[in-house]
């Protein structure tokens, strides 16, 4: 079982470049999330999608956009990358926004020079 | 707003000893859930255990148990008979009630546990 799949796993960008992180889940989950993890900060929620067709801001949404393409896929876009966006990004999903644990992808390590 | 506090940035424990990782939380919700995740050096997030705020018994999953003290707003993770493979970052997380703020889980900053042989 693939679970939650993120691509790419590693990416190096220059300041001002754009990129999209892709996430797909094969568990028929309704809710999907994007988190970032920085040293000493734990995981912080960037955006989430409670169900197909809806997206909402989390704790740290500035500089990011998201698209819930369909029930399986939830992408995160950096329009103009900044060094402060250097981080490890995790996509996660769960069956319902208020039930069950989150299932995480393996993470995507992004470095912005 | 919800908040999770993990006061132990790092811990060293001898193999086979029991370990308690501290977690306190702050919420105004009456209904909430508490989670623990493990993150080994390989980086993936592994779900360990869940406790609902209305659960009368402490949750257990194999060598993991959650010491839930609702009045003190604490949800400590206990690992019995620690093993070298338990060395990892451990995160406490919380989900609030329906309609209470942003969805998803609120995470603490984590505790880095190192098991020594």
PDB file of C-alpha atoms in Angstrom:
ATOM      1  CA  UNK A   1       0.000   0.000   0.000  1.00  0.00           C
ATOM      2  CA  UNK A   2       1.403   3.361  -1.059  1.00  0.00           C
ATOM      3  CA  UNK A   3      -0.508   5.453   1.517  1.00  0.00           C
ATOM      4  CA  UNK A   4       0.533   9.106   1.098  1.00  0.00           C
ATOM      5  CA  UNK A   5       3.037   9.841  -1.650  1.00  0.00           C
ATOM      6  CA  UNK A   6       4.909  13.122  -1.976  1.00  0.00           C
ATOM      7  CA  UNK A   7       7.103  14.351  -4.806  1.00  0.00           C
ATOM      8  CA  UNK A   8       9.792  15.481  -5.067  1.00  0.00           C
ATOM      9  CA  UNK A   9      11.669  14.202  -2.008  1.00  0.00           C
ATOM     10  CA  UNK A  10      14.452  16.758  -2.388  1.00  0.00           C
ATOM     11  CA  UNK A  11      14.578  20.108  -4.162  1.00  0.00           C
ATOM     12  CA  UNK A  12      16.987  23.026  -4.262  1.00  0.00           C
ATOM     13  CA  UNK A  13      15.661  26.368  -5.463  1.00  0.00           C
ATOM     14  CA  UNK A  14      17.052  29.823  -5.913  1.00  0.00           C
ATOM     15  CA  UNK A  15      15.312  32.766  -4.277  1.00  0.00           C
ATOM     16  CA  UNK A  16      12.399  33.875  -6.426  1.00  0.00           C
ATOM     17  CA  UNK A  17      11.896  30.582  -8.237  1.00  0.00           C
ATOM     18  CA  UNK A  18       8.580  28.780  -8.091  1.00  0.00           C
ATOM     19  CA  UNK A  19       7.765  25.151  -7.542  1.00  0.00           C
ATOM     20  CA  UNK A  20       4.940  22.790  -6.701  1.00  0.00           C
ATOM     21  CA  UNK A  21       4.993  19.950  -4.212  1.00  0.00           C
ATOM     22  CA  UNK A  22       2.686  17.144  -5.190  1.00  0.00           C
ATOM     23  CA  UNK A  23       0.825  14.879  -2.796  1.00  0.00           C
ATOM     24  CA  UNK A  24      -1.464  11.941  -3.485  1.00  0.00           C
ATOM     25  CA  UNK A  25      -3.191   9.484  -1.163  1.00  0.00           C
ATOM     26  CA  UNK A  26      -4.795   6.188  -2.091  1.00  0.00           C
ATOM     27  CA  UNK A  27      -6.770   5.611   1.129  1.00  0.00           C
ATOM     28  CA  UNK A  28      -9.969   7.372   0.025  1.00  0.00           C
ATOM     29  CA  UNK A  29      -9.459   9.984   2.716  1.00  0.00           C
ATOM     30  CA  UNK A  30     -11.549  13.125   2.727  1.00  0.00           C
ATOM     31  CA  UNK A  31      -9.137  15.503   4.451  1.00  0.00           C
ATOM     32  CA  UNK A  32      -5.607  16.450   3.457  1.00  0.00           C
ATOM     33  CA  UNK A  33      -2.979  18.721   5.010  1.00  0.00           C
ATOM     34  CA  UNK A  34       0.345  20.376   4.371  1.00  0.00           C
ATOM     35  CA  UNK A  35       2.753  20.897   7.277  1.00  0.00           C
ATOM     36  CA  UNK A  36       6.242  22.286   7.494  1.00  0.00           C
ATOM     37  CA  UNK A  37       8.844  21.119   9.992  1.00  0.00           C
ATOM     38  CA  UNK A  38      11.670  23.335  11.131  1.00  0.00           C
ATOM     39  CA  UNK A  39      14.297  22.490  13.761  1.00  0.00           C
ATOM     40  CA  UNK A  40      12.983  23.102  17.266  1.00  0.00           C
ATOM     41  CA  UNK A  41       9.548  24.127  15.982  1.00  0.00           C
ATOM     42  CA  UNK A  42       7.650  20.890  15.633  1.00  0.00           C
ATOM     43  CA  UNK A  43       5.190  20.678  12.745  1.00  0.00           C
ATOM     44  CA  UNK A  44       3.143  23.683  11.763  1.00  0.00           C
ATOM     45  CA  UNK A  45       0.058  23.572   9.581  1.00  0.00           C
ATOM     46  CA  UNK A  46       0.294  25.547   6.343  1.00  0.00           C
ATOM     47  CA  UNK A  47      -2.992  24.738   4.592  1.00  0.00           C
ATOM     48  CA  UNK A  48      -5.580  22.043   4.768  1.00  0.00           C
ATOM     49  CA  UNK A  49      -8.470  20.703   2.747  1.00  0.00           C
ATOM     50  CA  UNK A  50     -11.324  19.320   4.815  1.00  0.00           C
ATOM     51  CA  UNK A  51     -12.941  17.790   1.747  1.00  0.00           C
ATOM     52  CA  UNK A  52     -12.691  17.845  -2.025  1.00  0.00           C
ATOM     53  CA  UNK A  53     -13.334  21.361  -3.288  1.00  0.00           C
ATOM     54  CA  UNK A  54     -12.420  23.189  -0.087  1.00  0.00           C
ATOM     55  CA  UNK A  55      -9.160  24.630   1.206  1.00  0.00           C
ATOM     56  CA  UNK A  56      -8.363  26.727   4.260  1.00  0.00           C
ATOM     57  CA  UNK A  57      -5.398  28.469   5.803  1.00  0.00           C
ATOM     58  CA  UNK A  58      -3.561  26.989   8.712  1.00  0.00           C
ATOM     59  CA  UNK A  59      -1.071  28.566  11.086  1.00  0.00           C
ATOM     60  CA  UNK A  60       1.604  29.639   8.564  1.00  0.00           C
ATOM     61  CA  UNK A  61       0.019  30.147   5.101  1.00  0.00           C
ATOM     62  CA  UNK A  62       1.959  33.201   3.891  1.00  0.00           C
ATOM     63  CA  UNK A  63       3.947  32.575   0.711  1.00  0.00           C
ATOM     64  CA  UNK A  64       2.046  29.407  -0.205  1.00  0.00           C
ATOM     65  CA  UNK A  65      -0.931  28.402  -2.291  1.00  0.00           C
ATOM     66  CA  UNK A  66      -2.694  25.069  -2.505  1.00  0.00           C
ATOM     67  CA  UNK A  67      -4.958  23.194  -4.869  1.00  0.00           C
ATOM     68  CA  UNK A  68      -7.163  20.238  -4.058  1.00  0.00           C
ATOM     69  CA  UNK A  69      -7.138  18.782  -7.539  1.00  0.00           C
ATOM     70  CA  UNK A  70      -9.465  15.885  -6.719  1.00  0.00           C
ATOM     71  CA  UNK A  71     -10.110  13.649  -3.747  1.00  0.00           C
ATOM     72  CA  UNK A  72      -6.692  11.997  -4.071  1.00  0.00           C
ATOM     73  CA  UNK A  73      -4.411  14.930  -4.776  1.00  0.00           C
ATOM     74  CA  UNK A  74      -3.440  18.067  -2.851  1.00  0.00           C
ATOM     75  CA  UNK A  75      -0.610  20.248  -4.119  1.00  0.00           C
ATOM     76  CA  UNK A  76       1.382  23.009  -2.438  1.00  0.00           C
ATOM     77  CA  UNK A  77       2.842  25.822  -4.526  1.00  0.00           C
ATOM     78  CA  UNK A  78       5.566  28.298  -3.711  1.00  0.00           C
ATOM     79  CA  UNK A  79       5.167  31.178  -6.164  1.00  0.00           C
ATOM     80  CA  UNK A  80       8.364  33.045  -5.265  1.00  0.00           C
ATOM     81  CA  UNK A  81      10.547  31.010  -2.962  1.00  0.00           C
ATOM     82  CA  UNK A  82      12.380  32.687  -0.081  1.00  0.00           C
ATOM     83  CA  UNK A  83      15.176  31.340   2.139  1.00  0.00           C
ATOM     84  CA  UNK A  84      12.705  31.343   5.057  1.00  0.00           C
ATOM     85  CA  UNK A  85      10.819  28.608   3.222  1.00  0.00           C
ATOM     86  CA  UNK A  86      13.741  26.218   3.559  1.00  0.00           C
ATOM     87  CA  UNK A  87      12.133  23.382   5.467  1.00  0.00           C
ATOM     88  CA  UNK A  88      10.882  19.823   5.389  1.00  0.00           C
ATOM     89  CA  UNK A  89       7.335  19.641   4.085  1.00  0.00           C
ATOM     90  CA  UNK A  90       4.908  16.907   5.006  1.00  0.00           C
ATOM     91  CA  UNK A  91       1.635  16.041   3.383  1.00  0.00           C
ATOM     92  CA  UNK A  92      -0.880  14.159   5.508  1.00  0.00           C
ATOM     93  CA  UNK A  93      -4.395  12.830   5.224  1.00  0.00           C
ATOM     94  CA  UNK A  94      -7.140  11.366   7.362  1.00  0.00           C
ATOM     95  CA  UNK A  95     -10.535   9.890   6.775  1.00  0.00           C
ATOM     96  CA  UNK A  96     -12.319  12.901   8.222  1.00  0.00           C
ATOM     97  CA  UNK A  97     -11.156  16.234   9.593  1.00  0.00           C
ATOM     98  CA  UNK A  98     -12.332  15.369  13.082  1.00  0.00           C
ATOM     99  CA  UNK A  99     -11.636  11.669  13.306  1.00  0.00           C
ATOM    100  CA  UNK A 100      -8.701   9.347  13.218  1.00  0.00           C
ATOM    101  CA  UNK A 101      -4.998   9.844  13.157  1.00  0.00           C
ATOM    102  CA  UNK A 102      -3.141  11.610  10.374  1.00  0.00           C
ATOM    103  CA  UNK A 103      -1.220   9.499   7.895  1.00  0.00           C
ATOM    104  CA  UNK A 104       1.915  11.233   6.691  1.00  0.00           C
ATOM    105  CA  UNK A 105       3.969  11.136   3.543  1.00  0.00           C
ATOM    106  CA  UNK A 106       7.726  10.669   3.775  1.00  0.00           C
ATOM    107  CA  UNK A 107       8.444  14.378   3.585  1.00  0.00           C
ATOM    108  CA  UNK A 108      10.023  16.703   1.018  1.00  0.00           C
ATOM    109  CA  UNK A 109      13.215  18.532   1.903  1.00  0.00           C
ATOM    110  CA  UNK A 110      13.320  21.951   0.246  1.00  0.00           C
ATOM    111  CA  UNK A 111      16.324  24.259   0.295  1.00  0.00           C
ATOM    112  CA  UNK A 112      16.045  27.826  -0.964  1.00  0.00           C
ATOM    113  CA  UNK A 113      19.363  29.532  -1.653  1.00  0.00           C
TER     114      UNK A 113
ATOM    115  CA  UNK B   1      -6.248  28.563  20.728  1.00  0.00           C
ATOM    116  CA  UNK B   2      -4.749  25.188  21.398  1.00  0.00           C
ATOM    117  CA  UNK B   3      -1.228  24.714  22.653  1.00  0.00           C
ATOM    118  CA  UNK B   4       0.975  21.695  23.263  1.00  0.00           C
ATOM    119  CA  UNK B   5       4.032  21.922  25.511  1.00  0.00           C
ATOM    120  CA  UNK B   6       6.810  19.368  25.613  1.00  0.00           C
ATOM    121  CA  UNK B   7       9.327  20.490  28.211  1.00  0.00           C
ATOM    122  CA  UNK B   8      12.052  17.919  27.549  1.00  0.00           C
ATOM    123  CA  UNK B   9      14.054  18.860  24.435  1.00  0.00           C
ATOM    124  CA  UNK B  10      16.257  15.791  24.885  1.00  0.00           C
ATOM    125  CA  UNK B  11      16.483  12.683  27.040  1.00  0.00           C
ATOM    126  CA  UNK B  12      19.082   9.968  27.516  1.00  0.00           C
ATOM    127  CA  UNK B  13      17.824   6.650  28.870  1.00  0.00           C
ATOM    128  CA  UNK B  14      19.481   3.300  29.462  1.00  0.00           C
ATOM    129  CA  UNK B  15      18.227   0.408  27.370  1.00  0.00           C
ATOM    130  CA  UNK B  16      15.473  -1.658  29.051  1.00  0.00           C
ATOM    131  CA  UNK B  17      14.468   1.168  31.363  1.00  0.00           C
ATOM    132  CA  UNK B  18      11.000   2.681  31.225  1.00  0.00           C
ATOM    133  CA  UNK B  19      10.697   6.167  29.722  1.00  0.00           C
ATOM    134  CA  UNK B  20       8.161   8.897  30.381  1.00  0.00           C
ATOM    135  CA  UNK B  21       7.878  11.721  27.850  1.00  0.00           C
ATOM    136  CA  UNK B  22       6.006  14.744  29.151  1.00  0.00           C
ATOM    137  CA  UNK B  23       3.202  16.546  27.356  1.00  0.00           C
ATOM    138  CA  UNK B  24       0.871  19.219  28.664  1.00  0.00           C
ATOM    139  CA  UNK B  25      -1.849  20.853  26.658  1.00  0.00           C
ATOM    140  CA  UNK B  26      -4.078  23.862  26.778  1.00  0.00           C
ATOM    141  CA  UNK B  27      -7.517  24.007  25.229  1.00  0.00           C
ATOM    142  CA  UNK B  28     -10.951  25.404  25.954  1.00  0.00           C
ATOM    143  CA  UNK B  29     -12.620  22.548  24.087  1.00  0.00           C
ATOM    144  CA  UNK B  30     -14.515  19.955  26.092  1.00  0.00           C
ATOM    145  CA  UNK B  31     -14.016  17.290  23.445  1.00  0.00           C
ATOM    146  CA  UNK B  32     -10.538  16.748  22.057  1.00  0.00           C
ATOM    147  CA  UNK B  33      -8.060  14.077  21.102  1.00  0.00           C
ATOM    148  CA  UNK B  34      -4.415  13.590  21.990  1.00  0.00           C
ATOM    149  CA  UNK B  35      -1.873  11.810  19.806  1.00  0.00           C
ATOM    150  CA  UNK B  36       1.734  10.737  19.979  1.00  0.00           C
ATOM    151  CA  UNK B  37       3.936  10.339  16.919  1.00  0.00           C
ATOM    152  CA  UNK B  38       7.460   8.978  16.551  1.00  0.00           C
ATOM    153  CA  UNK B  39       9.918  10.364  14.019  1.00  0.00           C
ATOM    154  CA  UNK B  40      13.066   8.248  13.591  1.00  0.00           C
ATOM    155  CA  UNK B  41      16.175   9.629  11.960  1.00  0.00           C
ATOM    156  CA  UNK B  42      14.857   8.463   8.590  1.00  0.00           C
ATOM    157  CA  UNK B  43      12.250  11.194   8.879  1.00  0.00           C
ATOM    158  CA  UNK B  44       8.865   9.523   8.554  1.00  0.00           C
ATOM    159  CA  UNK B  45       6.075  10.254  11.024  1.00  0.00           C
ATOM    160  CA  UNK B  46       4.762   7.138  12.748  1.00  0.00           C
ATOM    161  CA  UNK B  47       1.510   7.205  14.709  1.00  0.00           C
ATOM    162  CA  UNK B  48       1.855   5.556  18.124  1.00  0.00           C
ATOM    163  CA  UNK B  49      -1.196   6.083  20.295  1.00  0.00           C
ATOM    164  CA  UNK B  50      -4.417   8.069  20.707  1.00  0.00           C
ATOM    165  CA  UNK B  51      -6.446   9.210  23.740  1.00  0.00           C
ATOM    166  CA  UNK B  52      -9.869  10.794  23.540  1.00  0.00           C
ATOM    167  CA  UNK B  53     -10.817  13.338  26.170  1.00  0.00           C
ATOM    168  CA  UNK B  54     -13.843  11.294  27.210  1.00  0.00           C
ATOM    169  CA  UNK B  55     -12.005   7.972  27.337  1.00  0.00           C
ATOM    170  CA  UNK B  56     -12.145   6.698  30.895  1.00  0.00           C
ATOM    171  CA  UNK B  57      -9.191   4.370  30.584  1.00  0.00           C
ATOM    172  CA  UNK B  58      -5.646   5.270  29.603  1.00  0.00           C
ATOM    173  CA  UNK B  59      -4.782   4.159  26.093  1.00  0.00           C
ATOM    174  CA  UNK B  60      -2.264   1.369  25.575  1.00  0.00           C
ATOM    175  CA  UNK B  61      -0.615  -0.005  22.435  1.00  0.00           C
ATOM    176  CA  UNK B  62       1.961  -2.698  23.068  1.00  0.00           C
ATOM    177  CA  UNK B  63       4.888  -1.116  24.932  1.00  0.00           C
ATOM    178  CA  UNK B  64       3.302   2.338  24.682  1.00  0.00           C
ATOM    179  CA  UNK B  65       0.820   3.740  27.145  1.00  0.00           C
ATOM    180  CA  UNK B  66      -0.580   7.183  27.593  1.00  0.00           C
ATOM    181  CA  UNK B  67      -0.816   8.524  31.130  1.00  0.00           C
ATOM    182  CA  UNK B  68      -3.811  10.845  30.743  1.00  0.00           C
ATOM    183  CA  UNK B  69      -4.513  13.217  33.626  1.00  0.00           C
ATOM    184  CA  UNK B  70      -7.353  15.404  32.472  1.00  0.00           C
ATOM    185  CA  UNK B  71      -7.479  17.744  35.463  1.00  0.00           C
ATOM    186  CA  UNK B  72      -3.782  18.492  35.079  1.00  0.00           C
ATOM    187  CA  UNK B  73      -4.088  18.673  31.275  1.00  0.00           C
ATOM    188  CA  UNK B  74      -1.264  16.248  30.791  1.00  0.00           C
ATOM    189  CA  UNK B  75      -0.873  13.340  28.386  1.00  0.00           C
ATOM    190  CA  UNK B  76       2.484  11.730  29.038  1.00  0.00           C
ATOM    191  CA  UNK B  77       3.760   8.896  26.866  1.00  0.00           C
ATOM    192  CA  UNK B  78       5.221   5.940  28.711  1.00  0.00           C
ATOM    193  CA  UNK B  79       7.461   3.470  26.891  1.00  0.00           C
ATOM    194  CA  UNK B  80       8.105   0.306  28.845  1.00  0.00           C
ATOM    195  CA  UNK B  81      11.331  -1.675  28.498  1.00  0.00           C
ATOM    196  CA  UNK B  82      13.015   0.734  26.096  1.00  0.00           C
ATOM    197  CA  UNK B  83      14.921  -0.570  23.092  1.00  0.00           C
ATOM    198  CA  UNK B  84      17.679   0.934  20.958  1.00  0.00           C
ATOM    199  CA  UNK B  85      15.143   1.293  18.139  1.00  0.00           C
ATOM    200  CA  UNK B  86      13.118   3.669  20.301  1.00  0.00           C
ATOM    201  CA  UNK B  87      15.718   6.373  19.728  1.00  0.00           C
ATOM    202  CA  UNK B  88      13.828   9.070  17.807  1.00  0.00           C
ATOM    203  CA  UNK B  89      11.982  12.371  18.055  1.00  0.00           C
ATOM    204  CA  UNK B  90       8.603  12.084  19.744  1.00  0.00           C
ATOM    205  CA  UNK B  91       5.801  14.538  19.162  1.00  0.00           C
ATOM    206  CA  UNK B  92       2.670  15.104  21.177  1.00  0.00           C
ATOM    207  CA  UNK B  93      -0.280  16.499  19.226  1.00  0.00           C
ATOM    208  CA  UNK B  94      -3.870  17.527  19.802  1.00  0.00           C
ATOM    209  CA  UNK B  95      -7.046  17.879  17.808  1.00  0.00           C
ATOM    210  CA  UNK B  96      -9.834  20.099  19.051  1.00  0.00           C
ATOM    211  CA  UNK B  97     -13.588  19.772  18.826  1.00  0.00           C
ATOM    212  CA  UNK B  98     -15.745  20.329  15.805  1.00  0.00           C
ATOM    213  CA  UNK B  99     -15.715  23.938  14.751  1.00  0.00           C
ATOM    214  CA  UNK B 100     -12.895  24.847  17.075  1.00  0.00           C
ATOM    215  CA  UNK B 101     -10.283  26.637  15.008  1.00  0.00           C
ATOM    216  CA  UNK B 102      -8.235  25.222  12.174  1.00  0.00           C
ATOM    217  CA  UNK B 103      -8.418  21.558  11.373  1.00  0.00           C
ATOM    218  CA  UNK B 104      -5.569  19.131  11.583  1.00  0.00           C
ATOM    219  CA  UNK B 105      -3.379  18.525  14.594  1.00  0.00           C
ATOM    220  CA  UNK B 106      -1.479  21.028  16.718  1.00  0.00           C
ATOM    221  CA  UNK B 107       1.980  19.667  17.504  1.00  0.00           C
ATOM    222  CA  UNK B 108       4.415  20.239  20.314  1.00  0.00           C
ATOM    223  CA  UNK B 109       8.073  20.944  19.586  1.00  0.00           C
ATOM    224  CA  UNK B 110       9.114  17.393  20.307  1.00  0.00           C
ATOM    225  CA  UNK B 111      11.447  15.439  22.588  1.00  0.00           C
ATOM    226  CA  UNK B 112      14.594  13.839  21.221  1.00  0.00           C
ATOM    227  CA  UNK B 113      14.956  10.471  22.954  1.00  0.00           C
ATOM    228  CA  UNK B 114      18.245   8.610  22.839  1.00  0.00           C
ATOM    229  CA  UNK B 115      18.431   5.062  24.192  1.00  0.00           C
ATOM    230  CA  UNK B 116      21.898   4.083  25.357  1.00  0.00           C
ATOM    231  CA  UNK B 117      23.101   0.469  25.446  1.00  0.00           C
TER     232      UNK B 117
END
